Short mmCIF file of C-alpha atoms in Angstrom, two decimals:
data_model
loop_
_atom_site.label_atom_id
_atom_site.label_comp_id
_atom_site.label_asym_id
_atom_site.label_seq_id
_atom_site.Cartn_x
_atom_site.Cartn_y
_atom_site.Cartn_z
CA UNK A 891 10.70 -38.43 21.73
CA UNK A 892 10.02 -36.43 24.57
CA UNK A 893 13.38 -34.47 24.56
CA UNK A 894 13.40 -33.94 21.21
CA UNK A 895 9.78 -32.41 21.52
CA UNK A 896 11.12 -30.06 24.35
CA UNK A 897 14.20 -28.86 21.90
CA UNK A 898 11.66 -27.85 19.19
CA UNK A 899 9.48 -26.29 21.53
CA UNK A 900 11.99 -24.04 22.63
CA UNK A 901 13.64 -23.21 19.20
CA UNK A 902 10.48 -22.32 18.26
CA UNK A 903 9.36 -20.13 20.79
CA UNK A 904 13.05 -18.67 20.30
CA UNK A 905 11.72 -18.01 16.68
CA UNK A 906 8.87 -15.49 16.90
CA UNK A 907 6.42 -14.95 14.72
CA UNK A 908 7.18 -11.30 14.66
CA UNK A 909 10.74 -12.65 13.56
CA UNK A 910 9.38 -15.03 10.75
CA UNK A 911 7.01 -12.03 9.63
CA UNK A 912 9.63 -9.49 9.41
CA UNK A 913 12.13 -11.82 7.89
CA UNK A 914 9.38 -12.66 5.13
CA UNK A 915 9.09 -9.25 4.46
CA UNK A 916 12.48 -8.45 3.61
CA UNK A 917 12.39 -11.50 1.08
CA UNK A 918 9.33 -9.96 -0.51
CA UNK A 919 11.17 -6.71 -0.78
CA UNK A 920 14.26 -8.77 -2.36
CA UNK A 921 12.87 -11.62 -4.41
CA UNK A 922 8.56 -10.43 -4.58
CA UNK A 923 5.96 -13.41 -4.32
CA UNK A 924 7.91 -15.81 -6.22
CA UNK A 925 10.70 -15.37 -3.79
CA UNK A 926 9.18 -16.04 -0.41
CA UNK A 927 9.20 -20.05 -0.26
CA UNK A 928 9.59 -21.81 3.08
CA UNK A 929 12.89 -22.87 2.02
CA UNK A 930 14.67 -19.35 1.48
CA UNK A 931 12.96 -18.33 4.88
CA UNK A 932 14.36 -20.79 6.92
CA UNK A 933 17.59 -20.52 5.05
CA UNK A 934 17.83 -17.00 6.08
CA UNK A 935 16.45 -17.80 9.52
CA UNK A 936 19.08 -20.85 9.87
CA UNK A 937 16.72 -22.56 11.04
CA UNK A 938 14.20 -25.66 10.47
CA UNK A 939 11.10 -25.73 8.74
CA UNK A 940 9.11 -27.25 11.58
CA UNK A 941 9.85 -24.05 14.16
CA UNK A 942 8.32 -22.16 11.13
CA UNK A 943 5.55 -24.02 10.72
CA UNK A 944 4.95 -23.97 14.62
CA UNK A 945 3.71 -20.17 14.14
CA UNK A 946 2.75 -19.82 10.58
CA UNK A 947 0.65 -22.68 8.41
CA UNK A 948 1.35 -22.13 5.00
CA UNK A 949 2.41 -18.98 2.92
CA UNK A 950 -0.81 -17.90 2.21
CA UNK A 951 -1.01 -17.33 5.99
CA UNK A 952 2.68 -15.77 5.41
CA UNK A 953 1.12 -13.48 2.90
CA UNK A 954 -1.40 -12.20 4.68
CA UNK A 955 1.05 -11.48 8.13
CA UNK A 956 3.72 -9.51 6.70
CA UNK A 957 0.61 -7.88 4.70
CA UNK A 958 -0.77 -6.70 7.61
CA UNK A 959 2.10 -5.75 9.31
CA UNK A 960 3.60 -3.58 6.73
CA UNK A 961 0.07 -2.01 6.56
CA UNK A 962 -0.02 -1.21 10.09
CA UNK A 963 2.55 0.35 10.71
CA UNK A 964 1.81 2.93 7.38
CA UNK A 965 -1.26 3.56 8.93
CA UNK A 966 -0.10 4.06 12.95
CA UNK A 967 0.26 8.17 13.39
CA UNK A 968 3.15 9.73 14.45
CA UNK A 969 4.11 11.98 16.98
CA UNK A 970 3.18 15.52 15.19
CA UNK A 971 1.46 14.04 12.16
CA UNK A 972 -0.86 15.55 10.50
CA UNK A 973 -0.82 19.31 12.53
CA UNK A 974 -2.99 21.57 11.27
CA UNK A 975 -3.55 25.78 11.53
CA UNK A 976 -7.11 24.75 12.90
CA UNK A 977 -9.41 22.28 14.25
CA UNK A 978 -11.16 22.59 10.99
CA UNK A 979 -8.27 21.88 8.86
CA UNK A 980 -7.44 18.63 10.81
CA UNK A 981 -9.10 15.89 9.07
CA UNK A 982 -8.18 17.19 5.42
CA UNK A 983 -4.56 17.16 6.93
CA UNK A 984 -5.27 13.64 8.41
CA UNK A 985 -6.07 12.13 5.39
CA UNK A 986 -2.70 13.66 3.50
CA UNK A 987 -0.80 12.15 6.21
CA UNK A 988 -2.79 8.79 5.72
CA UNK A 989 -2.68 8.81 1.82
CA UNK A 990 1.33 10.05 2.09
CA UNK A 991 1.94 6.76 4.11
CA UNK A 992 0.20 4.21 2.46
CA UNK A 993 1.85 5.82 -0.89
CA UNK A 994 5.28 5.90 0.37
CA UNK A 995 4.69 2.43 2.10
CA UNK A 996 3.17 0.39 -1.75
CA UNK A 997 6.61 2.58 -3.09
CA UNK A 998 9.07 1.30 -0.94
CA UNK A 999 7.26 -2.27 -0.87
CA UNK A 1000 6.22 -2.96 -4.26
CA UNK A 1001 4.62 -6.70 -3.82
CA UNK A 1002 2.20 -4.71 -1.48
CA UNK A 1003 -0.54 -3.43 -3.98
CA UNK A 1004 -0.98 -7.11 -5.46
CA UNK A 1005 -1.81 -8.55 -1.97
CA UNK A 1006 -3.92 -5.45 -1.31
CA UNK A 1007 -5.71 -6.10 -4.52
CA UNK A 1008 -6.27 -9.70 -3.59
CA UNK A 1009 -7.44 -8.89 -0.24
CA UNK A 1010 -10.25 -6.29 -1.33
CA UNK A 1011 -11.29 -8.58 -4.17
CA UNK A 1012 -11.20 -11.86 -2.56
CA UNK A 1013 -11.21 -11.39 0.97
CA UNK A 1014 -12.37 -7.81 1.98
CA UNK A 1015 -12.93 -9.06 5.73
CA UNK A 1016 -9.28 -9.41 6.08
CA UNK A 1017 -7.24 -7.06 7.43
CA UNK A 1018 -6.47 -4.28 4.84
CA UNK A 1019 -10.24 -3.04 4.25
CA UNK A 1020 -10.80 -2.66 7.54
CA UNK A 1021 -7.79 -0.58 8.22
CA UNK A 1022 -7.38 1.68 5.64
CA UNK A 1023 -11.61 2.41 5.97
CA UNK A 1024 -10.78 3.02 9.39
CA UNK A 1025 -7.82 5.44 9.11
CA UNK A 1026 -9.99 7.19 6.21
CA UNK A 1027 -13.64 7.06 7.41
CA UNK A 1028 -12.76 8.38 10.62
CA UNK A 1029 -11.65 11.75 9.38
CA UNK A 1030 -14.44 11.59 6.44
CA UNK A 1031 -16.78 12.06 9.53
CA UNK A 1032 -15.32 14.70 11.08
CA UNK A 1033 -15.32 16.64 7.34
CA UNK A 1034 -18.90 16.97 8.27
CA UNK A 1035 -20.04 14.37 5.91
CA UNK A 1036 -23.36 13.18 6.42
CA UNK A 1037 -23.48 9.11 7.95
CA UNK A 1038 -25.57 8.02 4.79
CA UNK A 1039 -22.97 8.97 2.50
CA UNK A 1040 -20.06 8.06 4.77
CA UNK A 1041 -19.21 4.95 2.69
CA UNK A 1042 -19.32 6.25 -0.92
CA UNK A 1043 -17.18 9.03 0.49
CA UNK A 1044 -14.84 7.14 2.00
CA UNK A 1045 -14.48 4.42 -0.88
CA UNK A 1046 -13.84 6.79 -3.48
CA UNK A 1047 -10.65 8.24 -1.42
CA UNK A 1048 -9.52 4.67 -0.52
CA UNK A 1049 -10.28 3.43 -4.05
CA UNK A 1050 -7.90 6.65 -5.35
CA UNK A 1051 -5.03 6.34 -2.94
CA UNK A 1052 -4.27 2.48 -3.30
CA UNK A 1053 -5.03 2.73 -7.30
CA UNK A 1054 -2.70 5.45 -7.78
CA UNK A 1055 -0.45 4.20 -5.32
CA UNK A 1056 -0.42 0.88 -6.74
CA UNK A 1057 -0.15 2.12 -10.78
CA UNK A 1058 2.94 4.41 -9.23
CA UNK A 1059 4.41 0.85 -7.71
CA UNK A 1060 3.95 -0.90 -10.64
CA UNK A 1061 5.58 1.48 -13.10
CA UNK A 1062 8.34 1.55 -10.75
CA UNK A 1063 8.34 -2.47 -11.16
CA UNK A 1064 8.59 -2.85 -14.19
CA UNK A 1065 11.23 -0.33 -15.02
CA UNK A 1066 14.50 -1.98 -15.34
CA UNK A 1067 16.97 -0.94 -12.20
CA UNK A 1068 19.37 0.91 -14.82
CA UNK A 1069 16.24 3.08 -15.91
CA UNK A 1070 16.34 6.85 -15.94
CA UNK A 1071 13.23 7.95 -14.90
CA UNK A 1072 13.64 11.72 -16.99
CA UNK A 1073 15.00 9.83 -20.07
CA UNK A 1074 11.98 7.58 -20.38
CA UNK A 1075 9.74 10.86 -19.62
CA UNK A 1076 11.39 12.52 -22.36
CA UNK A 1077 10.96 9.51 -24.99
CA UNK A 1078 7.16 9.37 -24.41
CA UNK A 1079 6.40 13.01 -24.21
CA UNK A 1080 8.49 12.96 -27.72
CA UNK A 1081 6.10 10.24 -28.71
CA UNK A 1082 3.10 11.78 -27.28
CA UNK A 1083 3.91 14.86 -29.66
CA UNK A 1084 4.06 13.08 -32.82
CA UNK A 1085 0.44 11.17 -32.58
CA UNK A 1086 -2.11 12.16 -35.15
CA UNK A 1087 -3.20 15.67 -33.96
CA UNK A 1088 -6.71 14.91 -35.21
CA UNK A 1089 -7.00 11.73 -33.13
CA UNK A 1090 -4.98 12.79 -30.02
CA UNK A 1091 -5.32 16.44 -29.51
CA UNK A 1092 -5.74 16.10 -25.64
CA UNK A 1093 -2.24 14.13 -25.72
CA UNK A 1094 -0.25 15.73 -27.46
CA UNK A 1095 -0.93 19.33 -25.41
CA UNK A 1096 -0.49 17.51 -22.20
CA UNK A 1097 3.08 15.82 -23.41
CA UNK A 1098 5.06 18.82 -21.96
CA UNK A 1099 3.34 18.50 -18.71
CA UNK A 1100 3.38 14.95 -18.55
CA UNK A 1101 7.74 14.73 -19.50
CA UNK A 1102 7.98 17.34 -16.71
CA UNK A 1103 5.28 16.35 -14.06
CA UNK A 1104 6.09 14.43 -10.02
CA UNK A 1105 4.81 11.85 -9.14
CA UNK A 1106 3.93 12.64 -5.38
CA UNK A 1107 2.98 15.66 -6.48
CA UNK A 1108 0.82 14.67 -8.48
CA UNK A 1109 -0.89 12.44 -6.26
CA UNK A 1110 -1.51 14.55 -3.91
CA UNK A 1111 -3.02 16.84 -6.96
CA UNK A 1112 -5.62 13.99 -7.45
CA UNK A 1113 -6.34 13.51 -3.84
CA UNK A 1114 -7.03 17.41 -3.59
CA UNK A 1115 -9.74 16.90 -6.94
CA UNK A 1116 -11.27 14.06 -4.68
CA UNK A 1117 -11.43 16.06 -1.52
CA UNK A 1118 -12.89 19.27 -3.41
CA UNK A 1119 -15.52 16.71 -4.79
CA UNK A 1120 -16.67 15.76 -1.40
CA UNK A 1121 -16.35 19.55 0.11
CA UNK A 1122 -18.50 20.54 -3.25
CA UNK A 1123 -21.13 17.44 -2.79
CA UNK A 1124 -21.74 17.73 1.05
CA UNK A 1125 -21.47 21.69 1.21
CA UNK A 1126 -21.66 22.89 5.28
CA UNK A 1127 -25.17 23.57 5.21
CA UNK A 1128 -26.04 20.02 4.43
CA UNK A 1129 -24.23 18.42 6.89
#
């Protein structure tokens, strides 16, 4: 028994968990939740399932790895991020750059807003809330927003940037891989124009904006409201 103990030893130290993590992730990206069972993993690993098991427990353990990697590295600045014209424009321009990554990141890894979900609803002292409160709440300070309100202020951009960036995800989940994006814009702006005028007047004046509109773009448009709304609440003589 004792050799045989030795060989798995080494395979699995051969077999890091970095390796298992990022190897996880690309079958999340492929095949979503459903997708990632021990048994595709260590088929695409060639491996066995005890050198997996040496480093990872079960998949919720999985989940929660290649959760927080993806996150982390969305959130770790770059060289040159974020430059601003001045010191005062720094944080604002901090918070694009955080808000850009984390929506770029959810795009490109769609499975990613339903494990963030899970983790701020069932688990908020895992990994993502502290992060992304972090990589927010730091630059909320340095807007000059008082410490008492530092939480509300910082929620409501967190609570924007992963909603939107998780609804933007989701649409682009859902959509068939044939779909073209301007053809289904143009089929429910059409739509939008022929609702009851007296029941949707809103609607049906917004359908030209809404067949022609980006969506990073308009993200960015929403995190600019949000910002104004804190600049407007905590003016510079309060804080």
């Amino acid at each position: 028994m004792a050799p045989r103990t030795r060989r798995t030893e080494r395979r699995a130290e051969a077999l890091s968990r970095e390796r298992i993590v990022e190897a996880a992730v690309e079958l999340l990206d492929s095949a979503g939740e459903r997708g990632l069972t021990f048994r595709t993993l260590t088929e695409r690993l060639a491996t066995g399932p005890g050198a997996i098991y040496w480093h990872v427990a079960n998949k919720g353990e999985l989940l929660d790895a290649a959760t927080d990697a993806v996150l982390a590295a969305a959130l770790t600045p770059t060289p040159g991020r974020a430059d601003a014209a001045d010191a005062a424009d720094a944080p604002r321009a901090e918070i694009h750059a955080v808000a850009l990554g984390l929506f770029d990141t959810i795009d490109a890894h769609p499975w990613l807003a339903g494990r963030i979900a899970a983790q701020l609803s069932l688990s908020p002292w895992r990994s993502v809330a502290p992060r992304v409160l972090e990589a927010l709440g730091r630059q909320v300070a340095a807007l000059g927003v008082p410490e008492a309100h530092w939480f509300t202020a910082t929620s409501a951009l967190m609570h924007y940037i992963l909603g939107a960036a998780g609804l933007n995800a989701a649409n682009a989940r859902t959509a068939a891989p044939e779909t073209d994006r301007g053809a289904v814009l143009d089929a429910t702006s059409r739509a939008w124009k022929e609702l009851d005028a007296g029941a949707y007047p809103f609607t049906r004046a917004v359908a030209d904006q809404m067949r022609t509109h980006d969506d990073r773009a308009e993200f960015l448009a929403g995190l600019d409201l949000v910002l104004a709304g804190i600049a407007a609440r905590y003016p510079p003589a309060e804080r």
